PDB file of C-alpha atoms in Angstrom:
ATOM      1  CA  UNK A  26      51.082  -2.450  -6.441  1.00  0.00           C
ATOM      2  CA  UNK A  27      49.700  -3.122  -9.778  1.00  0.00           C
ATOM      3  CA  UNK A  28      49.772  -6.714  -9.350  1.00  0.00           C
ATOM      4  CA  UNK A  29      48.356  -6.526  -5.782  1.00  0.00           C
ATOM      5  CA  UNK A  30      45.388  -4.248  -8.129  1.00  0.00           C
ATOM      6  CA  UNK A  31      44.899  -7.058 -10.648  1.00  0.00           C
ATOM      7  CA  UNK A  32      44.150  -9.448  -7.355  1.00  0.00           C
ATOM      8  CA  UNK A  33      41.934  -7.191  -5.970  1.00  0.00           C
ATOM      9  CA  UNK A  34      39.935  -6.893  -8.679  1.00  0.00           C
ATOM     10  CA  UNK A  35      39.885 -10.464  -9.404  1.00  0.00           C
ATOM     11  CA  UNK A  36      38.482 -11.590  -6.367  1.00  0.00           C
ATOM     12  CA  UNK A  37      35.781  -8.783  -6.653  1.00  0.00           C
ATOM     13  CA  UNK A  38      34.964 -10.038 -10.007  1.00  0.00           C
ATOM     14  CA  UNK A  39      34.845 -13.585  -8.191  1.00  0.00           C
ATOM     15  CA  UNK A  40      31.976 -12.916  -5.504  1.00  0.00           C
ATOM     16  CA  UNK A  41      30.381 -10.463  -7.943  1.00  0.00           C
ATOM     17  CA  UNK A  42      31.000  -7.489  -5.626  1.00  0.00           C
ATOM     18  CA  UNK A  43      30.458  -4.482  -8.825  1.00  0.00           C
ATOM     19  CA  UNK A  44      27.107  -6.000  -9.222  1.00  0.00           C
ATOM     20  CA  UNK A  45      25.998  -5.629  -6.093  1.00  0.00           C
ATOM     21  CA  UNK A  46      26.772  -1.952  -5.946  1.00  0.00           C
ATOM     22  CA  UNK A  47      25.550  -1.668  -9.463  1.00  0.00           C
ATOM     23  CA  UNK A  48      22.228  -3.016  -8.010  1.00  0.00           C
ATOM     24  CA  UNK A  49      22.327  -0.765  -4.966  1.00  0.00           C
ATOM     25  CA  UNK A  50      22.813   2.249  -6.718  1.00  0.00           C
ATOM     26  CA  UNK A  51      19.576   1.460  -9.134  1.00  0.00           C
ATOM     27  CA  UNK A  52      18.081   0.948  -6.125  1.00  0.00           C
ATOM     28  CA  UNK A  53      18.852   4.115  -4.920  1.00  0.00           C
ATOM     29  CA  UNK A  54      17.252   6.162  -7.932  1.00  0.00           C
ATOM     30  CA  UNK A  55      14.436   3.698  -7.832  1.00  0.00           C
ATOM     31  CA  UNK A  56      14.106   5.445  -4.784  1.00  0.00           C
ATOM     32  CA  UNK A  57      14.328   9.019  -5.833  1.00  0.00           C
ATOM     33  CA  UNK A  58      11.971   7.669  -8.625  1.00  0.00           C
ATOM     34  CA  UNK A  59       9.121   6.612  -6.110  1.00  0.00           C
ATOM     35  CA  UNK A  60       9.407   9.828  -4.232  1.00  0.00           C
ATOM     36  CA  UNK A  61       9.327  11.904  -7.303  1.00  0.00           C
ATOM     37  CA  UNK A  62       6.058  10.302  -8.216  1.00  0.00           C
ATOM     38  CA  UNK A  63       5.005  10.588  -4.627  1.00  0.00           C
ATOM     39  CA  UNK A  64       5.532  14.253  -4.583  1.00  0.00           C
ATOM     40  CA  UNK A  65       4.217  14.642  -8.111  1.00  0.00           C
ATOM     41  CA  UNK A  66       0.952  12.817  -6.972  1.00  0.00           C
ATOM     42  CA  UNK A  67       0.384  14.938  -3.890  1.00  0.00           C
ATOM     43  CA  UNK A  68      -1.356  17.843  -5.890  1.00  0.00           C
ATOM     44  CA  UNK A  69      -3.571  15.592  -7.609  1.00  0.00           C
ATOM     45  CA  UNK A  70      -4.509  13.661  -4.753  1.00  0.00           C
ATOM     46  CA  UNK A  71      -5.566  17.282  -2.991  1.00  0.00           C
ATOM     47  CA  UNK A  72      -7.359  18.795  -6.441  1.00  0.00           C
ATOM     48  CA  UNK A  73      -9.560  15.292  -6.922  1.00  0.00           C
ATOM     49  CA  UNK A  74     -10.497  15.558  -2.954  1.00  0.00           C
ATOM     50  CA  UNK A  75     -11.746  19.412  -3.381  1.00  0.00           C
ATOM     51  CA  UNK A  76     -13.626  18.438  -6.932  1.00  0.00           C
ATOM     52  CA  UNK A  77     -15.348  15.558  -4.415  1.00  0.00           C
ATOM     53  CA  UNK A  78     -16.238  17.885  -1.916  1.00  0.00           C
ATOM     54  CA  UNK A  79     -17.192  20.399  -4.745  1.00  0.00           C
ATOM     55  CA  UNK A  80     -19.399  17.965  -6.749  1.00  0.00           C
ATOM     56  CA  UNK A  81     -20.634  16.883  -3.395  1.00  0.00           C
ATOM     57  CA  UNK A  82     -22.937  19.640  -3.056  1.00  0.00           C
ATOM     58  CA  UNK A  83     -25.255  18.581  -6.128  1.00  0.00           C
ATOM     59  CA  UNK A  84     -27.227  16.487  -3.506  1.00  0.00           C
ATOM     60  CA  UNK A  85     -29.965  17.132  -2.077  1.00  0.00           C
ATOM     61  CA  UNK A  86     -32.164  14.953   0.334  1.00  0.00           C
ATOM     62  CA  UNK A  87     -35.124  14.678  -1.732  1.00  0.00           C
ATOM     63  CA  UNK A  88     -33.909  13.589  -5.289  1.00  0.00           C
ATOM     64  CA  UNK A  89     -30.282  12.352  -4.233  1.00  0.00           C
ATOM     65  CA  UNK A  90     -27.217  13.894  -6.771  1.00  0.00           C
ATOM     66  CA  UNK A  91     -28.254  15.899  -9.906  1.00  0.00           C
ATOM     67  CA  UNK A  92     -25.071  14.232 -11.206  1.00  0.00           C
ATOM     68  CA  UNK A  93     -24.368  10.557  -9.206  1.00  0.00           C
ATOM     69  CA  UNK A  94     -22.213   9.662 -12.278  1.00  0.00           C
ATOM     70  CA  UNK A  95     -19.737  12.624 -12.358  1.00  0.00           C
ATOM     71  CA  UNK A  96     -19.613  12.974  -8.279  1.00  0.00           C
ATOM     72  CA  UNK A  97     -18.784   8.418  -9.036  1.00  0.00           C
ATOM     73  CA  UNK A  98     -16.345   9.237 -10.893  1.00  0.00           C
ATOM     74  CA  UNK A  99     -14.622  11.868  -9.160  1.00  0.00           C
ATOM     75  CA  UNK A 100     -14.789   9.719  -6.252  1.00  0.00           C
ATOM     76  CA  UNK A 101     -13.405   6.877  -7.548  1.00  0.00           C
ATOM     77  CA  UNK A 102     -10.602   8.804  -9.710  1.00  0.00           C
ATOM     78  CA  UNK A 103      -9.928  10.557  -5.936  1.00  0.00           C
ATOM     79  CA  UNK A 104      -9.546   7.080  -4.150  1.00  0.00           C
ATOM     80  CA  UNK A 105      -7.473   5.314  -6.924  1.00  0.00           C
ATOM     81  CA  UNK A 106      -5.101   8.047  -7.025  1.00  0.00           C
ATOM     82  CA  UNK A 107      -4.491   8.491  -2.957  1.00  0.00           C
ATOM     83  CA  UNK A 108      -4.008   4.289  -2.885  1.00  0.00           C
ATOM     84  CA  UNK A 109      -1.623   4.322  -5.999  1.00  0.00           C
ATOM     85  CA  UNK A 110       0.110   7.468  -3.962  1.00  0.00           C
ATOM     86  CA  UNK A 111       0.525   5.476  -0.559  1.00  0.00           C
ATOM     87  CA  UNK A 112       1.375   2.347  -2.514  1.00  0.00           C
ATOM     88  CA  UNK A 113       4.124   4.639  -4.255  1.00  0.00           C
ATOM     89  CA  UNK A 114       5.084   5.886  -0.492  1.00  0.00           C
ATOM     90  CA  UNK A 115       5.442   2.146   0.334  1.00  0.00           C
ATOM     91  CA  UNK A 116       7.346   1.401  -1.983  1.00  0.00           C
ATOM     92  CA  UNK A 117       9.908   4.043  -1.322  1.00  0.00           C
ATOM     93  CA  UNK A 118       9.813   3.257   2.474  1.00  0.00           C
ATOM     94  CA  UNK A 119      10.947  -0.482   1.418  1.00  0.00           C
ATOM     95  CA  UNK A 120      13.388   0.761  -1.057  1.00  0.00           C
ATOM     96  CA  UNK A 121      15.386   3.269   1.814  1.00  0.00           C
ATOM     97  CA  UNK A 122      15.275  -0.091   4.315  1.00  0.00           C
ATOM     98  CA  UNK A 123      16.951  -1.985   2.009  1.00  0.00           C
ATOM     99  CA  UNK A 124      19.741   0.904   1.151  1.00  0.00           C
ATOM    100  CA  UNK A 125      20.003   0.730   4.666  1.00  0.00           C
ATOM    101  CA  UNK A 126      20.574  -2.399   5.278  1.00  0.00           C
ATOM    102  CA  UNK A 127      24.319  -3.001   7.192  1.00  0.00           C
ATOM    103  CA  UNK A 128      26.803  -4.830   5.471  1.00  0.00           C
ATOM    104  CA  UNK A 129      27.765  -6.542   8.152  1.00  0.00           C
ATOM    105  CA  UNK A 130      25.736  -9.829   8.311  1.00  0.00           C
ATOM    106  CA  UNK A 131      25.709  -9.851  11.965  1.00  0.00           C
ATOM    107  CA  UNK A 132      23.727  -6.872  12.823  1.00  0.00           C
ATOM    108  CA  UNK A 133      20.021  -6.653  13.109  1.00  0.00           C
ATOM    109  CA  UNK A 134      17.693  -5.359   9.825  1.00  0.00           C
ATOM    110  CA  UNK A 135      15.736  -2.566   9.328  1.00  0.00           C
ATOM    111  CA  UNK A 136      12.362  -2.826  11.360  1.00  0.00           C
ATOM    112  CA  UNK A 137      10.638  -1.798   8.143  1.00  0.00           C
ATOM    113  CA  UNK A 138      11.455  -5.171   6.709  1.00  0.00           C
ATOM    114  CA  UNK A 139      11.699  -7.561   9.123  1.00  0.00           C
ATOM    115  CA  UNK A 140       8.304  -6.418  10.365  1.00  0.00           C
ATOM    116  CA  UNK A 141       6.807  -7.175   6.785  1.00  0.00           C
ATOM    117  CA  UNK A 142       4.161  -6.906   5.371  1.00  0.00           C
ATOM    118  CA  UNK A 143       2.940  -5.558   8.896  1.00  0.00           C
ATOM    119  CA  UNK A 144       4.973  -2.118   8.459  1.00  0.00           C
ATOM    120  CA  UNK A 145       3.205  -0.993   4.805  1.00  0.00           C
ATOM    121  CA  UNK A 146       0.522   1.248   4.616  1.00  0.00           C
ATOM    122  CA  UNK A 147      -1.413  -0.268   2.861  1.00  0.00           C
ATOM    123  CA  UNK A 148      -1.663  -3.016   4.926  1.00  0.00           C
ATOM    124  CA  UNK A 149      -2.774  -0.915   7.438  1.00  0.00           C
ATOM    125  CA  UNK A 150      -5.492  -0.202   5.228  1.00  0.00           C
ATOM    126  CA  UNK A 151      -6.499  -3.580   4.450  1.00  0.00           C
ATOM    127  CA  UNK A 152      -6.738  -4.849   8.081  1.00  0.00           C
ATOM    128  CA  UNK A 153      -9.056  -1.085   9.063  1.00  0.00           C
ATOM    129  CA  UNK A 154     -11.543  -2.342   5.354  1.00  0.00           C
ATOM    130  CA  UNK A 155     -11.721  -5.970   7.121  1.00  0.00           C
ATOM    131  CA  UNK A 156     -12.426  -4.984  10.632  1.00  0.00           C
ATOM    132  CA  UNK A 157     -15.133  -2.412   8.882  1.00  0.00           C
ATOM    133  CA  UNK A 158     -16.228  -6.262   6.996  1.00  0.00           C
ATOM    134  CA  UNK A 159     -16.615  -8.154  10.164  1.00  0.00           C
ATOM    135  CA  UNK A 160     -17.896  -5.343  12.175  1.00  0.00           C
ATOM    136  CA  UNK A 161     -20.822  -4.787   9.446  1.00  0.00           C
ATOM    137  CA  UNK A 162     -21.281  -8.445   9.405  1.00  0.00           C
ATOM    138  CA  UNK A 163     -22.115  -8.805  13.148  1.00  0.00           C
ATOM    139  CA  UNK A 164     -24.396  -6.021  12.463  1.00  0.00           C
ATOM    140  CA  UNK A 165     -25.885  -7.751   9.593  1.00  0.00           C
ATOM    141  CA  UNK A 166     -26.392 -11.135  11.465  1.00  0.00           C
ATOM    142  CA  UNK A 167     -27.724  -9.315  15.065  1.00  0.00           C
ATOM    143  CA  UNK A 168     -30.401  -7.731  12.638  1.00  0.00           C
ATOM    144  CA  UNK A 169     -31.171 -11.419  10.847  1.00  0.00           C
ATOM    145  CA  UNK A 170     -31.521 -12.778  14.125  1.00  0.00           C
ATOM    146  CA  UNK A 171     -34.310 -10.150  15.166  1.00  0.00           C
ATOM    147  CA  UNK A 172     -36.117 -10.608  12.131  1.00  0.00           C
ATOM    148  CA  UNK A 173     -38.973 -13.606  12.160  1.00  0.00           C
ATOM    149  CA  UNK A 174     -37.608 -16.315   9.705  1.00  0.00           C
ATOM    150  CA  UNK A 175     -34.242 -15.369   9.412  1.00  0.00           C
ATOM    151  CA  UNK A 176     -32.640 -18.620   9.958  1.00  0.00           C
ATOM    152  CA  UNK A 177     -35.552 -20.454   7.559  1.00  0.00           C
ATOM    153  CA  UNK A 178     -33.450 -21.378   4.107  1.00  0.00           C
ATOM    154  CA  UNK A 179     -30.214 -19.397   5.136  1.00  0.00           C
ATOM    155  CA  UNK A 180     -26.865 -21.203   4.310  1.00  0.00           C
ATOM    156  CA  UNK A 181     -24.485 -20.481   7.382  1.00  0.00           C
ATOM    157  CA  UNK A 182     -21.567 -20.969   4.877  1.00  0.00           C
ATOM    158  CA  UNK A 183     -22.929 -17.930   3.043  1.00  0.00           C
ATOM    159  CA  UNK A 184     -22.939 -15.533   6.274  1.00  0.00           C
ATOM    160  CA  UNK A 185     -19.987 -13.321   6.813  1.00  0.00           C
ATOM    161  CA  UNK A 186     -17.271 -11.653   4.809  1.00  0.00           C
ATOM    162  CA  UNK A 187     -15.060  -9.902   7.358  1.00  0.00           C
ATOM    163  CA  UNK A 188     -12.100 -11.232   9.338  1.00  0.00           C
ATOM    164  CA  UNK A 189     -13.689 -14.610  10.885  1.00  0.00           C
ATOM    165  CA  UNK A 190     -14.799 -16.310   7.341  1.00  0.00           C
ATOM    166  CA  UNK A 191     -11.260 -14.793   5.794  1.00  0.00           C
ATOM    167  CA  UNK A 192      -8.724 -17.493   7.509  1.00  0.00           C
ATOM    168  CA  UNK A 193      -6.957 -18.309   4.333  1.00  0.00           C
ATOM    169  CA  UNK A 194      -5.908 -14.634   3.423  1.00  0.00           C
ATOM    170  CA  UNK A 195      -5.522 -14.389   7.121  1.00  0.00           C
ATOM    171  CA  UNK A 196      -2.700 -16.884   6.951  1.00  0.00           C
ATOM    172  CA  UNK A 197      -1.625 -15.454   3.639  1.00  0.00           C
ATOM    173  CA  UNK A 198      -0.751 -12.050   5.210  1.00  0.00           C
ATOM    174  CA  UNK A 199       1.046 -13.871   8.250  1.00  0.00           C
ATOM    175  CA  UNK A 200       3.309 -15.604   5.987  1.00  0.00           C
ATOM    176  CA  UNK A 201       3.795 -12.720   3.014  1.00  0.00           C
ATOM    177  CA  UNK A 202       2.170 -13.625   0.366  1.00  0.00           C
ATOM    178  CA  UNK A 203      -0.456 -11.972  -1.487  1.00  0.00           C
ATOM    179  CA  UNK A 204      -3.691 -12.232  -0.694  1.00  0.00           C
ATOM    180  CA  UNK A 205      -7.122 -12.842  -2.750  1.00  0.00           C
ATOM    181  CA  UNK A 206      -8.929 -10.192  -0.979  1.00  0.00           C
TER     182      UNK A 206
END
């Protein structure tokens, strides 16, 4: 039996099998790392979105905010902490697919990844900001039209910034990679 041992750990050593459960397992409290911060971020998200909502009352119609620089700021702290939070959430969600990936080679993977970067949050988020962009452009263009002279000394290259002038990150999102928008 010892000898049969000695064999059996040689040909794990061989295809490098104790590394790849060395790398699962960091994976795993990588995991339990990303939803500790997730959890951890939760109250702050929630505070930052009451102090908005509190620091939202300092305007009034007539002479806009009696503070536009703290209400900015609280804003922007409030936003940058709820996309690092769902970018942490993402991250965990990738991080349980691939613990759960099968061993055997044969059987299908986890929807989460073989649907990315279509399955992420913040992906999500980034196709809802450039329908917003090409909605807001067709706005922008059916007013231009209206307006006398709005084609005189307008560059047609220049119009548009939502999802029909953004082909190349377009493309860049079907294939994976990371974008420039």
């Amino acid at each position: 039996p010892e000898a049969m041992a000695r064999q059996a750990l040689d040909a794990m050593d061989r295809v490098a099998l104790r590394d790849a459960f060395d790398l699962r397992r960091n994976v795993v409290n990588l995991k339990k790392v990303l939803l500790h911060s997730w959890h951890t971020s939760e109250p702050l998200e929630k505070e930052l979105r009451r102090m908005s909502t509190f620091w939202r009352g300092d305007m009034s119609w007539d002479n806009g905010f009696l503070d536009a620089a703290r209400y900015r700021d609280v804003c922007v702290a409030h936003m940058r902490c709820k996309g690092a939070a769902h970018a942490v959430f993402d991250g965990r969600v990738m991080t349980k697919a691939i613990c759960c990936v099968p061993r055997h080679p044969e059987l299908p993977r986890p929807a989460k990844l073989s649907g990315l970067p279509r399955t992420m949050t913040t992906h999500s988020w980034l196709d809802q900001a450039l329908d917003t962009l090409a909605e807001m452009d067709k706005e922008n263009l059916a007013e231009g039209a209206d307006s006398p002279g709005a084609d005189e000394g307008a560059d047609s290259s220049a119009k548009g910034v939502g999802r029909a002038m953004t082909g190349s990150a377009a493309a860049k999102n079907a294939a994976g990679e990371p974008s420039d928008v």
